[in-house]
PDB file of C-alpha atoms and ligand atoms in Angstrom:
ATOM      1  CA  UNK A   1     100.632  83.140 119.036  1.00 97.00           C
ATOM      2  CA  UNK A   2      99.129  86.226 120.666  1.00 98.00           C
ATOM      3  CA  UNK A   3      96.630  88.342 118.436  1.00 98.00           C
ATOM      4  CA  UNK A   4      96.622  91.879 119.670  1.00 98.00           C
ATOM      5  CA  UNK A   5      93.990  94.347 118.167  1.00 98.00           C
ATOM      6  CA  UNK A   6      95.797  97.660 116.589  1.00 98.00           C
ATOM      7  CA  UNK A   7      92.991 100.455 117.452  1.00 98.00           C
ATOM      8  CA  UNK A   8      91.993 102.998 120.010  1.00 98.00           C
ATOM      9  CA  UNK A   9      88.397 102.606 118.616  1.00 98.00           C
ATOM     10  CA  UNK A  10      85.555 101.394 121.331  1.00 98.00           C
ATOM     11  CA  UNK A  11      83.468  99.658 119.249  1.00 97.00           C
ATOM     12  CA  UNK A  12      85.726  97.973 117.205  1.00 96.00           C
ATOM     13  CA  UNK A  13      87.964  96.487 120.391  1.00 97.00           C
ATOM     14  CA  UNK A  14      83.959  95.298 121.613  1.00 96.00           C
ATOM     15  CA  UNK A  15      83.303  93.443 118.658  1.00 95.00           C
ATOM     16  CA  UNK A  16      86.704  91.806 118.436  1.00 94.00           C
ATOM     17  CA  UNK A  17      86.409  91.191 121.580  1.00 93.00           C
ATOM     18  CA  UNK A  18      83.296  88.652 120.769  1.00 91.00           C
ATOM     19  CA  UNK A  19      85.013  86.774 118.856  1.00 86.00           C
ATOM     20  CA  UNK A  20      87.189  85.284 122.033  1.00 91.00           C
ATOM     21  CA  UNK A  21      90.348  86.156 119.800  1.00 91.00           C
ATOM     22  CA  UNK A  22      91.748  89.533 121.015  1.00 95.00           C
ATOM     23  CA  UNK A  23      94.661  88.926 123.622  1.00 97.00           C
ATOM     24  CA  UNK A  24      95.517  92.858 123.904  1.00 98.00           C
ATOM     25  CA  UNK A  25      95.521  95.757 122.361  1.00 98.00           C
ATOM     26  CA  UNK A  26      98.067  98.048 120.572  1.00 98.00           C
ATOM     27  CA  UNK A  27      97.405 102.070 120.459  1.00 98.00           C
ATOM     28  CA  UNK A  28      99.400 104.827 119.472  1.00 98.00           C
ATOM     29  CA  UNK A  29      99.093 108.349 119.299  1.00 98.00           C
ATOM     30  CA  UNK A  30      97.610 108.416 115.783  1.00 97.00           C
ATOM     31  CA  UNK A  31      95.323 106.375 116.622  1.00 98.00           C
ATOM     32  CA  UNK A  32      94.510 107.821 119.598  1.00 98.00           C
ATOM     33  CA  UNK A  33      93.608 111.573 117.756  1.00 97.00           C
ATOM     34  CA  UNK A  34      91.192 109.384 115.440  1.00 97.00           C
ATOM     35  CA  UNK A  35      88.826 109.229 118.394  1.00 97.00           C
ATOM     36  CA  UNK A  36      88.348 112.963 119.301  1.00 95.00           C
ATOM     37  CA  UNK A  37      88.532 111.264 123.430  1.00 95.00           C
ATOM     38  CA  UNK A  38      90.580 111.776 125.936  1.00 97.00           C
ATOM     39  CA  UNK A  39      93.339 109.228 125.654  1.00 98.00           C
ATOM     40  CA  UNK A  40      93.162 108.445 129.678  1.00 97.00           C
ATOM     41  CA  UNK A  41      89.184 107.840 129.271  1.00 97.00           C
ATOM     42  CA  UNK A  42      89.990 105.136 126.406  1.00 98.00           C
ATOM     43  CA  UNK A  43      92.870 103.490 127.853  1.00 98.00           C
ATOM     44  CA  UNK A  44      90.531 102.847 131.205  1.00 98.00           C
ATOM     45  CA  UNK A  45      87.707 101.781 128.906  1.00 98.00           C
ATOM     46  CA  UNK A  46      89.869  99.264 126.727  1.00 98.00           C
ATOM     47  CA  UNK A  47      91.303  97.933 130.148  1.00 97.00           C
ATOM     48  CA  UNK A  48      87.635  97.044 131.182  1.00 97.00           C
ATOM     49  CA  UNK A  49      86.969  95.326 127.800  1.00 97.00           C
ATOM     50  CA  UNK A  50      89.792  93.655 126.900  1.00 97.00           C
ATOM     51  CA  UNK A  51      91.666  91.158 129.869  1.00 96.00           C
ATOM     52  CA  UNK A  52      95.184  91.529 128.767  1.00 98.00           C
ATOM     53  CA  UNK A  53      98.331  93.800 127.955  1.00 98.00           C
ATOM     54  CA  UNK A  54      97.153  97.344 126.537  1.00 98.00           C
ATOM     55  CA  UNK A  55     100.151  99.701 124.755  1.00 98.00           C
ATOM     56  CA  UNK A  56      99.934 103.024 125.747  1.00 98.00           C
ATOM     57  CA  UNK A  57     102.510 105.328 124.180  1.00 98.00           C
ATOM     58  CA  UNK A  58     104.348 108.338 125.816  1.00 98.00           C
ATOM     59  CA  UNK A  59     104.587 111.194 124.185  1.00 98.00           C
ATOM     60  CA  UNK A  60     107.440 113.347 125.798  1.00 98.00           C
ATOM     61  CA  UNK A  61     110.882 112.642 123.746  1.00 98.00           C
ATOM     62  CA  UNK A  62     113.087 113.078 127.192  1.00 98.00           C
ATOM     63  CA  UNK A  63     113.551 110.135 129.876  1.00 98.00           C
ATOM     64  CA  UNK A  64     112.276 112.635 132.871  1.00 98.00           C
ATOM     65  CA  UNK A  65     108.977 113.235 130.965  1.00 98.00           C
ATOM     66  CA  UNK A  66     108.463 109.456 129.035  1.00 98.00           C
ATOM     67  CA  UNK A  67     109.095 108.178 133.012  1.00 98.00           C
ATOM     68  CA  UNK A  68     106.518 110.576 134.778  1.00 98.00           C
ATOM     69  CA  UNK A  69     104.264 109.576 131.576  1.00 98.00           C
ATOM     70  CA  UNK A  70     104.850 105.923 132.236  1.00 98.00           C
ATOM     71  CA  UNK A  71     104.159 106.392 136.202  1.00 98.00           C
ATOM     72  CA  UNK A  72     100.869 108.573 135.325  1.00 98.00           C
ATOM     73  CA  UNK A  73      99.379 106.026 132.991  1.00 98.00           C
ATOM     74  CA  UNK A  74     100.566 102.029 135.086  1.00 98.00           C
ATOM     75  CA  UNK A  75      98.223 103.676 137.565  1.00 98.00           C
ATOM     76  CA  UNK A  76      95.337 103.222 135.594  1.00 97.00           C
ATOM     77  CA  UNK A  77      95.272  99.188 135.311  1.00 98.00           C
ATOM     78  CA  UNK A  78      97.559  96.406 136.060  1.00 98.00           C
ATOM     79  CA  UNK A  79      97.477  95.494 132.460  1.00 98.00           C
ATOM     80  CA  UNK A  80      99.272  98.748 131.038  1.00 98.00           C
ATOM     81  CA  UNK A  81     101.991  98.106 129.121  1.00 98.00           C
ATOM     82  CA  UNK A  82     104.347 101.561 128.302  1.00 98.00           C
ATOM     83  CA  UNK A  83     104.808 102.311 124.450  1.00 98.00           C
ATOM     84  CA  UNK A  84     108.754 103.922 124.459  1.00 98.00           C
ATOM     85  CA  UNK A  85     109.759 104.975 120.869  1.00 98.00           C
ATOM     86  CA  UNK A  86     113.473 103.481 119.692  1.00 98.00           C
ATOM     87  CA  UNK A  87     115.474 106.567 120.790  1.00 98.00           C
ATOM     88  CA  UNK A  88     118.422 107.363 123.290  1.00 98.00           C
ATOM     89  CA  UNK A  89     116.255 108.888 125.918  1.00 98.00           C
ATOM     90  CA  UNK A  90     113.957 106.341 125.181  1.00 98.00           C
ATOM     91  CA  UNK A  91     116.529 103.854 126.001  1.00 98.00           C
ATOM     92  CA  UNK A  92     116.440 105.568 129.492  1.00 98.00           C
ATOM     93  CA  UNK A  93     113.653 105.598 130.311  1.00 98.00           C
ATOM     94  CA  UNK A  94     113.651 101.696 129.451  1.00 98.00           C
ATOM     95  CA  UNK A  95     116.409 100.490 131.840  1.00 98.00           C
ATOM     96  CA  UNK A  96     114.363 102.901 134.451  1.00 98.00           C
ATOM     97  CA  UNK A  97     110.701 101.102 133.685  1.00 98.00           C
ATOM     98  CA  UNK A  98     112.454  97.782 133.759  1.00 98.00           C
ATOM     99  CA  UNK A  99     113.843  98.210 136.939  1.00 98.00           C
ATOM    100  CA  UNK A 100     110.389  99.265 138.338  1.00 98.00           C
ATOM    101  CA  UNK A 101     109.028  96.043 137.131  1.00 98.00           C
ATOM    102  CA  UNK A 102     106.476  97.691 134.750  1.00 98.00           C
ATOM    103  CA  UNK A 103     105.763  96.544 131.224  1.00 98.00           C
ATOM    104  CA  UNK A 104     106.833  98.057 128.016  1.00 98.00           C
ATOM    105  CA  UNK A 105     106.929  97.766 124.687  1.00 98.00           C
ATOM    106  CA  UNK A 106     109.695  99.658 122.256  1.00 98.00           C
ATOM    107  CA  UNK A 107     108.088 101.021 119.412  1.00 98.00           C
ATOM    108  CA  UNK A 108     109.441 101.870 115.835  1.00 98.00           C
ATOM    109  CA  UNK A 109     111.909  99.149 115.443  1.00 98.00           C
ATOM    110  CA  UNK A 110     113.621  99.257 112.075  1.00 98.00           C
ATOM    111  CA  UNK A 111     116.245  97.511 112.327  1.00 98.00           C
ATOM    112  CA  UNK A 112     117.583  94.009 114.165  1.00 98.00           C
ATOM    113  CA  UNK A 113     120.540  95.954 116.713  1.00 98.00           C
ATOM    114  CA  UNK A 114     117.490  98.176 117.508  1.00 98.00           C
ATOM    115  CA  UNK A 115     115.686  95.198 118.954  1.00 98.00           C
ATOM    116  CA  UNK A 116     118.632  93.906 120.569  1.00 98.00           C
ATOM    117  CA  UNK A 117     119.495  97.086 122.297  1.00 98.00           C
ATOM    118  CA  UNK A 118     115.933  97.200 123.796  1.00 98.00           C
ATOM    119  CA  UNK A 119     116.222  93.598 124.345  1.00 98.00           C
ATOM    120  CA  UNK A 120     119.286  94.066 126.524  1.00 98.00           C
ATOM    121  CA  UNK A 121     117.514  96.519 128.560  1.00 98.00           C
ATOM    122  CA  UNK A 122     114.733  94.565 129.318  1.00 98.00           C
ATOM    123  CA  UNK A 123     111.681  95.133 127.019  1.00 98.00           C
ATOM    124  CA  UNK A 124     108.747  92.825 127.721  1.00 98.00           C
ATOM    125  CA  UNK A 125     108.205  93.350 123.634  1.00 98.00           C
ATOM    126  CA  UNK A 126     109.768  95.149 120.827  1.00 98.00           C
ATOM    127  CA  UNK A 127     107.474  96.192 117.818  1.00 98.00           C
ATOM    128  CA  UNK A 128     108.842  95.991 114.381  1.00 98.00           C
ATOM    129  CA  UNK A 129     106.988  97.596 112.107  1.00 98.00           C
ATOM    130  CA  UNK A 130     106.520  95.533 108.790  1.00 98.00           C
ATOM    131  CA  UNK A 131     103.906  97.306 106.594  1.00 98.00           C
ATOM    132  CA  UNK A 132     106.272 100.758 106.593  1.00 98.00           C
ATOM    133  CA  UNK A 133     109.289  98.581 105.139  1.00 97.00           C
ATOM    134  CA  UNK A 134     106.642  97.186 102.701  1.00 97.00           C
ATOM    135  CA  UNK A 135     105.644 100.572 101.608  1.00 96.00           C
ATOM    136  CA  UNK A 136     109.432 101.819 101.179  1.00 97.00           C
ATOM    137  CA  UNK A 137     109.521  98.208  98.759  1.00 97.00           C
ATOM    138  CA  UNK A 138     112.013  96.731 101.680  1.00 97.00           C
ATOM    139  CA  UNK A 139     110.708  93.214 102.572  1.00 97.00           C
ATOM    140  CA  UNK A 140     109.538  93.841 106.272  1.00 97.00           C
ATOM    141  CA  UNK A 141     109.559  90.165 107.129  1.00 98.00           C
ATOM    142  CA  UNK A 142     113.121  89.727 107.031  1.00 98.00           C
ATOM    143  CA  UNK A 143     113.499  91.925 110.501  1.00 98.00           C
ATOM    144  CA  UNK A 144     110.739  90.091 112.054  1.00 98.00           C
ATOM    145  CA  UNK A 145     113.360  86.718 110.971  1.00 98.00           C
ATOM    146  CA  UNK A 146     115.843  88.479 111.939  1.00 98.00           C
ATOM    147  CA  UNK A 147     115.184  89.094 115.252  1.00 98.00           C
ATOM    148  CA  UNK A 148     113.611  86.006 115.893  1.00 98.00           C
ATOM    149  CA  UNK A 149     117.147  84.529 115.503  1.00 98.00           C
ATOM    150  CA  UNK A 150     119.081  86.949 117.197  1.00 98.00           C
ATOM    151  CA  UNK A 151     116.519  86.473 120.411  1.00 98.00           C
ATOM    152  CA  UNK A 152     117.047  82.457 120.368  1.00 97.00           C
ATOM    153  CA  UNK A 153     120.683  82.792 119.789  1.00 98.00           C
ATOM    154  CA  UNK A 154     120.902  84.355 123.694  1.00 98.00           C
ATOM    155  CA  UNK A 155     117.413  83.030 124.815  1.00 95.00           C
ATOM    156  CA  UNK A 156     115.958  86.702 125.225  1.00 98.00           C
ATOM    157  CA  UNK A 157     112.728  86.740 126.846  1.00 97.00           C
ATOM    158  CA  UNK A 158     111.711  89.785 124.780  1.00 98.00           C
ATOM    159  CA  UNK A 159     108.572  89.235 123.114  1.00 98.00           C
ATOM    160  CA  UNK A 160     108.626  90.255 119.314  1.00 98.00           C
ATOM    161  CA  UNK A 161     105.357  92.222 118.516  1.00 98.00           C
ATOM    162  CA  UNK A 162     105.403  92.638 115.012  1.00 98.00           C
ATOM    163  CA  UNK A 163     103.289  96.031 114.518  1.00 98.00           C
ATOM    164  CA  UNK A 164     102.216  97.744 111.675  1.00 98.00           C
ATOM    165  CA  UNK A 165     100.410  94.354 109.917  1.00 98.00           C
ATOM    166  CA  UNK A 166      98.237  95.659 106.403  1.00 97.00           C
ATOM    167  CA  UNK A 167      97.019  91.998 105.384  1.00 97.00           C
ATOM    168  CA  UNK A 168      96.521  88.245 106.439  1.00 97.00           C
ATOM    169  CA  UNK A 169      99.940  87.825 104.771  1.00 97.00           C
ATOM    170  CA  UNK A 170     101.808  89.657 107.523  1.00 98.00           C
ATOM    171  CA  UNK A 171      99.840  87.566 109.668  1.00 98.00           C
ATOM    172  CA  UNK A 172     101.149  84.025 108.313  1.00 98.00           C
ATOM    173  CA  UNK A 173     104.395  84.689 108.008  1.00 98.00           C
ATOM    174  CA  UNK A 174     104.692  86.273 111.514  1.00 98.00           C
ATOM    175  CA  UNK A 175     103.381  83.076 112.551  1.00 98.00           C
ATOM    176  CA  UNK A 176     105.445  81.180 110.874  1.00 98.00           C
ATOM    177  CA  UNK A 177     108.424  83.109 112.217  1.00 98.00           C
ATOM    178  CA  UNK A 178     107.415  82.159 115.668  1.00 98.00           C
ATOM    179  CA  UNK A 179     106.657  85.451 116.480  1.00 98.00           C
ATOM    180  CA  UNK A 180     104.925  86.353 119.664  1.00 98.00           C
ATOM    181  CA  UNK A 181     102.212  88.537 119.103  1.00 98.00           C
ATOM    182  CA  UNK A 182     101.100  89.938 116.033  1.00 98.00           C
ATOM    183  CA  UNK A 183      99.202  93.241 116.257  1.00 98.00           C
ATOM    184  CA  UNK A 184      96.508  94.065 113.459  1.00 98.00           C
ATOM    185  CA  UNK A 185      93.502  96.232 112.285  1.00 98.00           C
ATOM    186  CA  UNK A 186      89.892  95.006 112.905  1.00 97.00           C
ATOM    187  CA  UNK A 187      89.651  94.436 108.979  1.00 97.00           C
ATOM    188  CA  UNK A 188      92.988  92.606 109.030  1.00 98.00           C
ATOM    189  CA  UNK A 189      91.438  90.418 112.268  1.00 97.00           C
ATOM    190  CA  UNK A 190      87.849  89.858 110.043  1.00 95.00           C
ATOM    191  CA  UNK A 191      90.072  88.874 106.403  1.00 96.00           C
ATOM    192  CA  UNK A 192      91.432  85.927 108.876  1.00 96.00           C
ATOM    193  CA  UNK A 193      88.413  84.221 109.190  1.00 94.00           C
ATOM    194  CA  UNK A 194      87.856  84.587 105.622  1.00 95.00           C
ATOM    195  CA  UNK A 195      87.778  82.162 102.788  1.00 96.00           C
ATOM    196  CA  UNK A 196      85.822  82.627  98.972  1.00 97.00           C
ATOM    197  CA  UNK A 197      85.481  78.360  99.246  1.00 98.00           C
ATOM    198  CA  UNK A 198      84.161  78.439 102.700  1.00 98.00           C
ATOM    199  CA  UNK A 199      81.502  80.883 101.935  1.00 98.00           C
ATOM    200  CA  UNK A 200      80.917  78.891  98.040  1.00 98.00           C
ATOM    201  CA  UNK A 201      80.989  75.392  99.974  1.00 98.00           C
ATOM    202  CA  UNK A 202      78.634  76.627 102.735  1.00 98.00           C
ATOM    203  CA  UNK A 203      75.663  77.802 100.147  1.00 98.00           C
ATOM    204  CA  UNK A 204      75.941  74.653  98.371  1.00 98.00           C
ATOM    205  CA  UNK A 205      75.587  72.760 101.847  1.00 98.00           C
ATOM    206  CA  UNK A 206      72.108  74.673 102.302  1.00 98.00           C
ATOM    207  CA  UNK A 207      70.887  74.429  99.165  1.00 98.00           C
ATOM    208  CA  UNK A 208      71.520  70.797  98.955  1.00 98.00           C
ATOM    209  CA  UNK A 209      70.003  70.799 102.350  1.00 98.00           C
ATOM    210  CA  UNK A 210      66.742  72.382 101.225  1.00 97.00           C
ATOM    211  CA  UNK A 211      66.262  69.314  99.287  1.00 96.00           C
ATOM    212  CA  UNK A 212      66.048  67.450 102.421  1.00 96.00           C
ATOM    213  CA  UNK A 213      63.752  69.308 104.638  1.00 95.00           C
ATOM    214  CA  UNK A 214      61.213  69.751 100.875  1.00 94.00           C
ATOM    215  CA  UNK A 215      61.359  65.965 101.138  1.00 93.00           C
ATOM    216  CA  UNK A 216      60.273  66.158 104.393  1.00 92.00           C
ATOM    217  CA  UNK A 217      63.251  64.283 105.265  1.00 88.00           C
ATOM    218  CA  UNK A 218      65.568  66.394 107.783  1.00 86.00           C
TER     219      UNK A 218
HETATM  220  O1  G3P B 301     100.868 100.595 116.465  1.00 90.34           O
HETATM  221  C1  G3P B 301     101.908 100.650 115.564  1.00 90.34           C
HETATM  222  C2  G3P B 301     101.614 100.149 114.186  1.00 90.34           C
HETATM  223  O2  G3P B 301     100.933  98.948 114.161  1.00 90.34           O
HETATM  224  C3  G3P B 301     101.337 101.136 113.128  1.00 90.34           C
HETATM  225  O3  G3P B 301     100.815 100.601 111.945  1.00 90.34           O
HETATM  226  O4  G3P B 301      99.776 100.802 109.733  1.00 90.34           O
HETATM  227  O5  G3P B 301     100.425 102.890 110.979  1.00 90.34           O
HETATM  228  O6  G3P B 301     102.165 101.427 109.984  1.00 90.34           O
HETATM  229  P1  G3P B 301     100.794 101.485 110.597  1.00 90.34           P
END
């Protein structure tokens, strides 16, 4: 299972990227305006950072303009993968970017016949979003299933993404699911690594341990 980072932030994709645990990185164009940059600058600085695919969204809602978009930012690195929101001209665009060989991703998935329309048209991955179904008290997990089945049913190559991860939850059951990638937040990435009787087990360990080096024993 892939772990993408969910951020346009610098520092945050640097110290993920310590860790040895960040396969790519997810933006989007709220995430983007967080940083008060250029989105070109970040997208070239990620792509020196981070050695795998990087989403980059379009922002133009007809094919002509998501396609000259798309051209505009593959240039920038081999590793650019094109962001196309789940709409008609989208869906364009898609068939077009497939064609050319070049990477995409369809954003805002809600539902399973959305994935398997961008599936048909050759999306590397489709991104359903789970934490906005959460918030609307719909369980998102059950599109991430659902799609999961629908791709092995006709052997897809499609990767599912699932995007819009809030906790380590999202992230077990994703896994679980056998889904590709999962995209998160920094915090999300840190809570991973996290357990209350890890950090309780290790302090006994060092006290206990204290015992031995005041005996002069270690
Ligand atoms: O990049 C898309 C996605 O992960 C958005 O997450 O938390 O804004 O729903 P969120």
């Amino acid at each position: 299972m892939k772990f993408f980072l969910d951020t346009a932030n610098i520092d945050e994709i640097r110290e993920a990227a310590e860790y040895g645990l960040i396969d790519g990185v997810t933006t989007n164009p709220s995430l983007v305006s967080k940083e008060g940059r250029s989105f070109k600058e970040i997208i070239t600085e990620i792509a020196r950072i981070v050695d795998g695919p990087i989403s980059a969204e379009v922002v133009s809602t007809d094919a002509a303009g998501m396609l000259a978009e798309a051209y505009d930012l593959a240039k920038i690195h081999e590793n650019i993968v094109i962001k196309i929101p789940m709409i008609k001209e989208g869906m364009k665009a898609l068939k077009q970017l497939t064609a050319d060989g070049i990477h995409t991703n369809v954003t805002l998935v809600f539902s399973s016949n959305q994935a398997l329309v961008a599936a048909k048209l050759g999306a590397t991955y489709v991104s359903p979003f789970v934490g906005r179904f959460d918030d609307i008290s719909q369980v998102g997990m059950e599109l991430v299933a659902d799609i999961a089945q629908i791709f092995s049913n006709y052997d897809f190559e499609t990767q599912i993404l699932v995007a819009s991860c809030r906790n380590p939850l999202h992230i077990r059951e994703a896994a679980l699911l056998g889904a590709h990638v999962a995209t998160m937040p920094y915090s999300v990435l840190e809570q991973l690594l996290k357990h209350p009787l890890t950090d309780i087990g290790l302090a006994r360990f060092l006290k206990d341990w204290e015992k031995v080096t005041s005996a002069g024993k270690a």
